Short mmCIF file of C-alpha atoms in Angstrom, two decimals:
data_model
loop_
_atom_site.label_atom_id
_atom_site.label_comp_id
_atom_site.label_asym_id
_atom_site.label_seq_id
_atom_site.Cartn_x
_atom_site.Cartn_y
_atom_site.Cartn_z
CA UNK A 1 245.83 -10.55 21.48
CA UNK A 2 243.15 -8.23 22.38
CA UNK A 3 242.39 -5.41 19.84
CA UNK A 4 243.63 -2.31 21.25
CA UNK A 5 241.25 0.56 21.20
CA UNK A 6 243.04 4.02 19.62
CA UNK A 7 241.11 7.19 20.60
CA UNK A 8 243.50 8.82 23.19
CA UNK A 9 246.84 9.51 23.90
CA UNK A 10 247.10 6.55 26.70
CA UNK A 11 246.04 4.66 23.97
CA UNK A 12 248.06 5.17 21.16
CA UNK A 13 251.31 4.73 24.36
CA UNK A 14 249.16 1.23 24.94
CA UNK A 15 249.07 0.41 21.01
CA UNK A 16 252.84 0.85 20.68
CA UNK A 17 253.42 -1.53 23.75
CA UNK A 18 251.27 -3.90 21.71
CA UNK A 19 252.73 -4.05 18.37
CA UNK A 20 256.25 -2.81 18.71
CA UNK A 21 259.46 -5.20 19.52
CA UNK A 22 261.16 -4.86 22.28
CA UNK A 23 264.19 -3.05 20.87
CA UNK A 24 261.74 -0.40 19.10
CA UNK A 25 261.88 3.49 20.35
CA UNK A 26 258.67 4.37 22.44
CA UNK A 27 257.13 7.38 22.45
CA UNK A 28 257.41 7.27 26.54
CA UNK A 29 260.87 6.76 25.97
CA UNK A 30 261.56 10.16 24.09
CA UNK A 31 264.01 12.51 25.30
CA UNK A 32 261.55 14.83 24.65
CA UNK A 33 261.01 18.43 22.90
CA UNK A 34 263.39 21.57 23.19
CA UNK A 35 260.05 23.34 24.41
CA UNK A 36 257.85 21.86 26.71
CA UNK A 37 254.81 21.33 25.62
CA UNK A 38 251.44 19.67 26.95
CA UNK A 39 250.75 16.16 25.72
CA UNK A 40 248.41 16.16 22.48
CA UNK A 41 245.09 13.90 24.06
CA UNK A 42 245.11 11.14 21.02
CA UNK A 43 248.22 12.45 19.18
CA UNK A 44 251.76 10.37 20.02
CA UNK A 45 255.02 12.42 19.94
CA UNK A 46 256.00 11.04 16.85
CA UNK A 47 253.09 11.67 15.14
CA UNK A 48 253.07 15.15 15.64
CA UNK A 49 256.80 15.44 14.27
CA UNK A 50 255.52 13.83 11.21
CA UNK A 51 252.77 16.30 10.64
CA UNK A 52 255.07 19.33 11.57
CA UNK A 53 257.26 18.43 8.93
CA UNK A 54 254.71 18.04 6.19
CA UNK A 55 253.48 21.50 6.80
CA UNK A 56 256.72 23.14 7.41
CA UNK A 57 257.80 25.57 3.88
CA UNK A 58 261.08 23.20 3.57
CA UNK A 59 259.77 20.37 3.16
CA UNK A 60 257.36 22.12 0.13
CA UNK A 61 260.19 23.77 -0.94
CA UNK A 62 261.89 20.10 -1.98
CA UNK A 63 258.74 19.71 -4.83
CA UNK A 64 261.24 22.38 -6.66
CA UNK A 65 264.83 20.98 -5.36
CA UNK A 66 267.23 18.85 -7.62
CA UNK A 67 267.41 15.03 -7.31
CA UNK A 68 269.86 14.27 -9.86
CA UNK A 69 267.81 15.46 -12.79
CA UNK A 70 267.00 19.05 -13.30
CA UNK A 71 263.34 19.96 -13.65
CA UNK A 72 264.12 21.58 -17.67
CA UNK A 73 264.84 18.01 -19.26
CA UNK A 74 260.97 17.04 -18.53
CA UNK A 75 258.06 16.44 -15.96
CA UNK A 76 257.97 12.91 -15.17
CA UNK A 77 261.51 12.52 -12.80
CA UNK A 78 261.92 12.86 -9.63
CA UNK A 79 262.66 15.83 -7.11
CA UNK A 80 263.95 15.67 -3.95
CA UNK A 81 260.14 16.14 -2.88
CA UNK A 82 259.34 12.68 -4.79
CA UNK A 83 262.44 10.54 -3.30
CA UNK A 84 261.35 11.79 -0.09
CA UNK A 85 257.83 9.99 -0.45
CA UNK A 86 259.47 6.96 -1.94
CA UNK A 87 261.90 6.39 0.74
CA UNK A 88 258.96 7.03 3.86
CA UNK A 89 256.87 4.88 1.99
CA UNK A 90 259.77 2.06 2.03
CA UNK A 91 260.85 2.97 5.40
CA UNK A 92 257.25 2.51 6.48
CA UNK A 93 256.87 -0.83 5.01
CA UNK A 94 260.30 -2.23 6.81
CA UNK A 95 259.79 -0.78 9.91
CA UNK A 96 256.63 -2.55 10.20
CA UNK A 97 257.58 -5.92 9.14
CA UNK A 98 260.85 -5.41 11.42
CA UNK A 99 258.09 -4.05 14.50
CA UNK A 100 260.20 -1.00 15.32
CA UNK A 101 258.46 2.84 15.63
CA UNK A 102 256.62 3.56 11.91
CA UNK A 103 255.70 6.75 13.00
CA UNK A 104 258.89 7.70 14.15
CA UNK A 105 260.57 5.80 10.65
CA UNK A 106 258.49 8.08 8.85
CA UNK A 107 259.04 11.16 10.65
CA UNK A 108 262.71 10.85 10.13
CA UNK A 109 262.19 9.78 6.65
CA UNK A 110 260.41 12.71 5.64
CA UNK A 111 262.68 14.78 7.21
CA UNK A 112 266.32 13.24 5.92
CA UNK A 113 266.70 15.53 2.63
CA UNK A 114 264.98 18.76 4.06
CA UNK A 115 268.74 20.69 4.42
CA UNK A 116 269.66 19.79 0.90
CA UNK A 117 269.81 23.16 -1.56
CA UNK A 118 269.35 23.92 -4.99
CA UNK A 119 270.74 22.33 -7.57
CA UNK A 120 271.40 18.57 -5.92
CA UNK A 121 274.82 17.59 -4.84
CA UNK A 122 276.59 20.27 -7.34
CA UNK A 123 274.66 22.81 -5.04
CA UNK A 124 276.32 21.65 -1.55
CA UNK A 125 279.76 21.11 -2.56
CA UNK A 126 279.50 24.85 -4.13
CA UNK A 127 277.83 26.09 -0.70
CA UNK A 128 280.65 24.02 1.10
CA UNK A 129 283.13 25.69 -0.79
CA UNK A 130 281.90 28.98 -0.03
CA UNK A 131 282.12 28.31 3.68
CA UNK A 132 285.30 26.85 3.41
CA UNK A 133 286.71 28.87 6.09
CA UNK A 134 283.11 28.90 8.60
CA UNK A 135 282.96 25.16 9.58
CA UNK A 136 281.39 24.08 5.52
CA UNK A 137 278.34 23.52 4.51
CA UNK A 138 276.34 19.74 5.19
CA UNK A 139 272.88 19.36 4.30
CA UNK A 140 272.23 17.52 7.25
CA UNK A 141 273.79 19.36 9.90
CA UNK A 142 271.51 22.35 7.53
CA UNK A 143 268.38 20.43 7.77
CA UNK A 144 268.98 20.41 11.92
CA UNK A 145 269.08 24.50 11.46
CA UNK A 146 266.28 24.46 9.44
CA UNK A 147 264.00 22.79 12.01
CA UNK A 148 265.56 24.40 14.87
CA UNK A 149 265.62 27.74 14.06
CA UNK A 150 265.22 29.09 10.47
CA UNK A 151 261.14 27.36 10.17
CA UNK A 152 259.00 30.15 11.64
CA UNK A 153 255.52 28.76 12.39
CA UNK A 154 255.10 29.36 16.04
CA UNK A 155 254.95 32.59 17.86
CA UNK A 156 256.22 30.75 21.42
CA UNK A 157 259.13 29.00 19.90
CA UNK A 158 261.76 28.97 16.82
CA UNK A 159 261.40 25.91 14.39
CA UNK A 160 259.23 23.45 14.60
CA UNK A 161 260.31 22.16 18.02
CA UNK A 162 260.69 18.43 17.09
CA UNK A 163 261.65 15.93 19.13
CA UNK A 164 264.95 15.05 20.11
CA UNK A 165 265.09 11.74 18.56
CA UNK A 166 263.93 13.18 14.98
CA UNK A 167 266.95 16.04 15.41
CA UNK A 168 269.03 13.63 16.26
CA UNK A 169 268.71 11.65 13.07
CA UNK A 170 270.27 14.75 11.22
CA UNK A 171 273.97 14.72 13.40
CA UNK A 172 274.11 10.82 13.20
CA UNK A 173 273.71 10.63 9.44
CA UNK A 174 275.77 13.63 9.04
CA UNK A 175 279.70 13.10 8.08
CA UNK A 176 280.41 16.07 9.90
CA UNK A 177 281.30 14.55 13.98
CA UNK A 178 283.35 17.44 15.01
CA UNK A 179 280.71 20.21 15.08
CA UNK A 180 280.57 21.65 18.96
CA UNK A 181 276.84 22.65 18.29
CA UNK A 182 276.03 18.73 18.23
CA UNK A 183 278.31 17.01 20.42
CA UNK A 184 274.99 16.63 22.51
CA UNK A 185 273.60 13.79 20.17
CA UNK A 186 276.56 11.54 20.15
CA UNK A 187 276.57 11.10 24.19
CA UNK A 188 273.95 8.45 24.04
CA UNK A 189 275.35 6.14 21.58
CA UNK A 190 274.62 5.11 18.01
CA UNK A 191 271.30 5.44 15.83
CA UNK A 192 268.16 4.23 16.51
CA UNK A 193 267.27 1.33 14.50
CA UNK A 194 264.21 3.51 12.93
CA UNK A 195 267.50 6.12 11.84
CA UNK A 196 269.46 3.14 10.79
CA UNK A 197 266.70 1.78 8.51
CA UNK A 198 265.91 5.12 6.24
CA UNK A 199 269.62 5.84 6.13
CA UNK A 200 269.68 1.72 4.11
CA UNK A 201 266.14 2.92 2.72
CA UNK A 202 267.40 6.11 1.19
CA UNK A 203 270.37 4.36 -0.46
CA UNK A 204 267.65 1.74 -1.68
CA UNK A 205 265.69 4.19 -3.64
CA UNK A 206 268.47 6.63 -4.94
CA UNK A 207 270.18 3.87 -7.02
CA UNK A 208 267.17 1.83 -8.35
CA UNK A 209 265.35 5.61 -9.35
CA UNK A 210 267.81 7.53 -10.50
CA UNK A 211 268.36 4.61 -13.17
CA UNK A 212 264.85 4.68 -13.46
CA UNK A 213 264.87 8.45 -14.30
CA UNK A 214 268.02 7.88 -16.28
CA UNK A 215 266.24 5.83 -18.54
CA UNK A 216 263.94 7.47 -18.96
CA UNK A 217 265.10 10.46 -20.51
CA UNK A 218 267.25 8.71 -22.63
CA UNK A 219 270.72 9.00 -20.65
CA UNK A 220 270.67 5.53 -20.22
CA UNK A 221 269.21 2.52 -22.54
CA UNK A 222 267.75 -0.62 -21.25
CA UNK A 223 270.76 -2.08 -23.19
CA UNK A 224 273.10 -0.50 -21.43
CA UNK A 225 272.10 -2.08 -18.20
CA UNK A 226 272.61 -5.49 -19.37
CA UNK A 227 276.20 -5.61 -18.21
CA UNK A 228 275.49 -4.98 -14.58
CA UNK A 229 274.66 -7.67 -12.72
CA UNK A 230 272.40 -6.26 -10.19
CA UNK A 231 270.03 -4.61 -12.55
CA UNK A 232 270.26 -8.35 -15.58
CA UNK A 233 269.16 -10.54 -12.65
CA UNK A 234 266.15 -8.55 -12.23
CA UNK A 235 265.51 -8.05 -15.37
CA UNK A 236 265.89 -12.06 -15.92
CA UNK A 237 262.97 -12.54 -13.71
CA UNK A 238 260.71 -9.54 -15.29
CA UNK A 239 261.62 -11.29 -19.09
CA UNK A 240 260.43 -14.76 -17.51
CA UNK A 241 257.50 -13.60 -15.53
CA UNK A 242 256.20 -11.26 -18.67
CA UNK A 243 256.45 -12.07 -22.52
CA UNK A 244 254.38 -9.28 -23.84
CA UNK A 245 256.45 -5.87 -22.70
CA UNK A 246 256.32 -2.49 -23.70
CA UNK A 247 259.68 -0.48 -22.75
CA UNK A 248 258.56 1.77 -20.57
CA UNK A 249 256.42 -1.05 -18.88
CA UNK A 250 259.89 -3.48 -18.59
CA UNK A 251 261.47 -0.45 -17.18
CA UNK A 252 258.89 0.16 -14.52
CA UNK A 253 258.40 -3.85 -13.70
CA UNK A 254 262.50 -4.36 -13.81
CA UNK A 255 262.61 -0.84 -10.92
CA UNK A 256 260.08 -2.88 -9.03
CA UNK A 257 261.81 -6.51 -8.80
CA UNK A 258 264.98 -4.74 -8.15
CA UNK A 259 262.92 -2.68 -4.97
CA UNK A 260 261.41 -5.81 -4.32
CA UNK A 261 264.97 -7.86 -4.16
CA UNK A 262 266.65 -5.25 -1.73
CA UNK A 263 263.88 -4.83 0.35
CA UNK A 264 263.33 -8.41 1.06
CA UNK A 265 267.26 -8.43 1.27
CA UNK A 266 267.60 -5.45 3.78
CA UNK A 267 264.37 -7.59 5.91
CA UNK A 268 266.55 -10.67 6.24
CA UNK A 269 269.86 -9.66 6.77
CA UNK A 270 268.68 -7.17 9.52
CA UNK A 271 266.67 -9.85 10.96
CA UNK A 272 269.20 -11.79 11.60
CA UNK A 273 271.72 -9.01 12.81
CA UNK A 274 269.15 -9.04 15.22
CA UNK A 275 269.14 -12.02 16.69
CA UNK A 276 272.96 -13.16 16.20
CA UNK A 277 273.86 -9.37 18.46
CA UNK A 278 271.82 -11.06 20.65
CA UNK A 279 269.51 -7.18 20.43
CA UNK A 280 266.80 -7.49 23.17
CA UNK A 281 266.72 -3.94 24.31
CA UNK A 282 266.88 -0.20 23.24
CA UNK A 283 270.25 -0.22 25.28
CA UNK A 284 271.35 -3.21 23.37
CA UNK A 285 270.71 -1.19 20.09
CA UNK A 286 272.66 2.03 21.37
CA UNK A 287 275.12 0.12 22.79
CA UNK A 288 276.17 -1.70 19.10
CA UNK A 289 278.90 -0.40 17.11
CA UNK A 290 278.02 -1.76 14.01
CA UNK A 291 274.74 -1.07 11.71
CA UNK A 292 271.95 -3.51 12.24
CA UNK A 293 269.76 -2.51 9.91
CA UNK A 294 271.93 -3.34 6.29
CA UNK A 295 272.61 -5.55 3.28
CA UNK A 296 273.96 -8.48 2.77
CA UNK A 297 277.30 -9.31 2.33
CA UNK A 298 276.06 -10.83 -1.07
CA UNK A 299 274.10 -7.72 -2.49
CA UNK A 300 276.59 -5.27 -1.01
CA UNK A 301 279.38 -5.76 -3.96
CA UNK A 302 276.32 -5.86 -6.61
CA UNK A 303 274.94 -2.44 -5.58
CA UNK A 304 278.50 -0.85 -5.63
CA UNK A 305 278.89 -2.29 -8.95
CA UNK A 306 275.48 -1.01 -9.89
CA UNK A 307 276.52 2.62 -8.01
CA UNK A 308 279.67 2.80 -10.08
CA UNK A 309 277.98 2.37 -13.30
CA UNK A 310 275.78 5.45 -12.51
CA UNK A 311 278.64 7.26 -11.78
CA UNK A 312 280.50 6.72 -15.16
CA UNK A 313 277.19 6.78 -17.14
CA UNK A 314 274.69 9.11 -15.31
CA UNK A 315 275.83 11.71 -12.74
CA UNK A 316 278.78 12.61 -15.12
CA UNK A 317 277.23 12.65 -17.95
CA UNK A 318 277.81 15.36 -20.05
CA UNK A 319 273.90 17.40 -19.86
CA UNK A 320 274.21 16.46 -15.97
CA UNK A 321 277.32 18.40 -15.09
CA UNK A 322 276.38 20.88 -17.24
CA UNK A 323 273.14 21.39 -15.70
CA UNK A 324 275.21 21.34 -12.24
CA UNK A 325 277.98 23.74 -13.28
CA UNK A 326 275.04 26.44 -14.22
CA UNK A 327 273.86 25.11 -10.56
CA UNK A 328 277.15 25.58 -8.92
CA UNK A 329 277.89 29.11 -11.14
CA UNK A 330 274.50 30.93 -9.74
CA UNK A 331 275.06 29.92 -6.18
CA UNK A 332 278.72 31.43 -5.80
CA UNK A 333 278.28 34.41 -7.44
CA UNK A 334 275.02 35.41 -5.47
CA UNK A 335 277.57 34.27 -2.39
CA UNK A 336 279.88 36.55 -3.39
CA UNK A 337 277.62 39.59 -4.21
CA UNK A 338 275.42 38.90 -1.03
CA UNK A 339 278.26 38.81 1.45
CA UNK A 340 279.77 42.26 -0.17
CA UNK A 341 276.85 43.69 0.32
CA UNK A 342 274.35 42.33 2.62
CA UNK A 343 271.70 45.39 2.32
CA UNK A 344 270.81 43.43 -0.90
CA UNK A 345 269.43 40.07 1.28
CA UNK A 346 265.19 40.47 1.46
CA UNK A 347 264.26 42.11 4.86
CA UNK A 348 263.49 39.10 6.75
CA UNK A 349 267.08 37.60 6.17
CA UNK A 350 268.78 40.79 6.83
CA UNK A 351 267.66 41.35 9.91
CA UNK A 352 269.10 38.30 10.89
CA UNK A 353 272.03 39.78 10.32
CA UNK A 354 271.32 43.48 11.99
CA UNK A 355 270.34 42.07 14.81
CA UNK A 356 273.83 39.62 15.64
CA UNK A 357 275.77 40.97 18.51
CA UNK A 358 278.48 43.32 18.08
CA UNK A 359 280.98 41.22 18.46
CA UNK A 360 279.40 38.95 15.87
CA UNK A 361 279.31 41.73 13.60
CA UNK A 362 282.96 43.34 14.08
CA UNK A 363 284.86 40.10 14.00
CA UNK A 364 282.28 38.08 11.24
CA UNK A 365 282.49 35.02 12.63
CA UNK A 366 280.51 32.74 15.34
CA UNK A 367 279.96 29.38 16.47
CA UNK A 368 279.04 28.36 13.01
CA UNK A 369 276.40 26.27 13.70
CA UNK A 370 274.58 28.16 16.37
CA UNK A 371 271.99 30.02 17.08
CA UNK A 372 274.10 33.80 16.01
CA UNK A 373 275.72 33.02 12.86
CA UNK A 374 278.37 34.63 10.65
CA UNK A 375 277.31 36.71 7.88
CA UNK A 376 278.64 34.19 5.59
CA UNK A 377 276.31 31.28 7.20
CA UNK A 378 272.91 34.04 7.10
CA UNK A 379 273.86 34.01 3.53
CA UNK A 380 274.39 30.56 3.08
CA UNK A 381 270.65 29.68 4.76
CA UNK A 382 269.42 32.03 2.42
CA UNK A 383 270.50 30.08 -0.80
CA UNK A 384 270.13 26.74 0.40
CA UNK A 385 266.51 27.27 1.12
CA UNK A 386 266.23 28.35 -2.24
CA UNK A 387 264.64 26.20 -4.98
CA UNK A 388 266.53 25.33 -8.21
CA UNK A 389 263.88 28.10 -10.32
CA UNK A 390 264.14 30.71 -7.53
CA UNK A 391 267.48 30.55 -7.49
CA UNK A 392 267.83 31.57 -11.37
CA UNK A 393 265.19 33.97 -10.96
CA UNK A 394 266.95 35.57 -7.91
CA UNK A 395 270.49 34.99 -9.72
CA UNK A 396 268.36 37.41 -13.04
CA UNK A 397 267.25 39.62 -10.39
CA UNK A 398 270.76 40.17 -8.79
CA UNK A 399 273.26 40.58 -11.97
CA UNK A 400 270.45 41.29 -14.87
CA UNK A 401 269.97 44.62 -15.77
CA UNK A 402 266.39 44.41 -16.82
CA UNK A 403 265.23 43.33 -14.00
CA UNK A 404 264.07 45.61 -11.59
CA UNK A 405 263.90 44.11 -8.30
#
């Protein structure tokens, strides 16, 4: 095949023909932006979601967001800015060796945790709780509000005006189905295969890091990993492969084979979902009820094993829900206060607020999702903007009486 020149948009539609498989999203094939806007001349659709994202305040706002591990215990874990750049960089790598869109993969990658708040999973159940009675809070459905309306880059539009493929990645991860606001992204089936593969991505790197992480800081020994089978097969092959091992370097090579095993794992198995659906076509991938891109029915049991472990041994451990509880503490009382007495939100939030509808305003409540929310969901975007340090710092500022502002 003929090297394909890429200098121009016509060319970078031509390289995609070239190199993707027939059951790949096109850029042609988009549904499109919200906004209509004029092609870019040697930028793809895709492309330009990708860079969007990267500049967008959210997604540098997840540098200073929870993973599991909050930032006081040391420097060397991972945020939520950090397993973002893990699981593109493994989405990436699939989606080429499978031949569907990398650009797209990567755009939705970087994109997946940009609705999570403060303070990791203890954060959104605590926001969810507060909304009990406005439709909850879900960090997806949040990341769709973030990019739709709350990012203000443009003077033309609200958000960052994405593409309708890349929103739509938000809903179909989401749990939440029965949201009116979205009903719009279930009316052309099920997930994209480049959706699919960083929803199996993101599970990928969450397990295998936050052992890594757990380890360490000491929550974990490389001992107590011995009894899982998932992570002593790996660690089998490291032992036979290397004699001569610090720790922290059998840590590091054990993470790797065990990235190594599920990736090659997720390759396969997907593969040959493929070609035993008999997928030929983007149809034929809509169309499927069942996930394409996933694990074998041999690893599956091993990384629920391995999931369980971390849930006994890490996420509960005793420093972790602590951490959390502080987390979950901050968050509802600044609810509380903020929604008592809204003249306290900064200006720019406010006004969000002023400026809802009377009827919005007399009755406090809205289509939850849209466009003129509820007090209680101005509120909510507020805090789960936040990062975890400017949301003690604003917590000091609210309830401390030495602070001034």
């Amino acid at each position: 095949m003929a090297a394909v020149r890429y200098s121009g948009h016509m060319d970078s539609l031509e390289y995609e023909s070239s190199f993707l498989a027939s059951y790949a999203m096109r850029s042609h094939d988009s549904r499109g932006r919200q906004y209509v806007e004029p092609a870019h001349p040697y930028r793809a659709i895709y492309q330009r979601d990708r860079e969007r994202i990267v500049h967008c305040s959210a997604f540098r706002r997840m540098v200073g967001k929870t993973q599991v591990l909050v930032g006081r215990i040391n420097d060397h874990h991972r945020t939520r800015l950090t397993h973002t750049l893990e699981v593109a960089q493994i989405s990436r790598t699939i989606a080429r060796k499978l031949g569907i869109n990398e650009d797209l993969t990567e755009a939705i990658a970087l994109s997946h945790d940009i609705g999570h708040p403060p303070f990791g999973h203890a954060g959104e159940r605590a926001l969810h709780e507060c909304l009990r009675h406005h439709a909850g809070f879900d960090h997806n459905l949040y990341g769709l509000r973030r990019v739709d309306w709350l990012e203000d880059r443009y003077p033309d539009h609200p958000g960052l005006n994405l593409s309708w493929e890349v929103r739509e990645a938000f809903v179909q991860h989401s749990k939440r189905k029965d949201v009116a606001e979205v009903q719009e992204f279930f009316a052309h089936g099920g997930p994209l295969l480049e959706a699919q593969l960083v929803d199996a991505a993101d599970s990928l790197a969450y397990d295998t890091h936050d052992a890594d992480d757990a380890l360490g800081t000491g929550i974990l020994q490389l001992g107590d990993l011995e009894e899982i089978p998932f992570w002593a097969e790996s660690a089998a092959i490291v032992r036979q492969r290397f004699t001569n091992m610090t720790p922290d370097q059998q840590r590091v090579a054990i993470v790797r084979e065990l990235i190594a095993k599920q990736v090659n794992d997720l390759v396969r198995e997907t593969e040959q979902q493929l070609q035993v659906r008999q997928i030929r076509t983007l149809a034929d991938v809509r169309q499927c009820t069942e996930p394409l891109v996933r694990f074998s029915s041999e690893l599956v049991p091993k990384k629920k094993e391995f999931q369980r472990f971390l849930l006994q041994h890490v996420y509960q451990d005793y420093r972790v829900l602590r951490q959390a509880n502080k987390g979950r503490e901050m968050l509802v009382a600044m609810y509380d206060k903020l929604v008592q007495k809204p003249e306290l939100l900064p200006p720019k939030h406010f006004s969000r607020w002023e400026k809802a509808p009377a009827h919005i305003q007399r009755n406090r409540t809205s289509p939850s999702w849209g466009m003129e929310p509820s007090l209680e969901r101005v509120v909510v975007d507020y805090l789960a903007g936040m990062t975890d340090q400017f949301a003690r710092t604003e917590y000091t500022r609210l309830f401390e009486t030495n602070e001034d502002w």
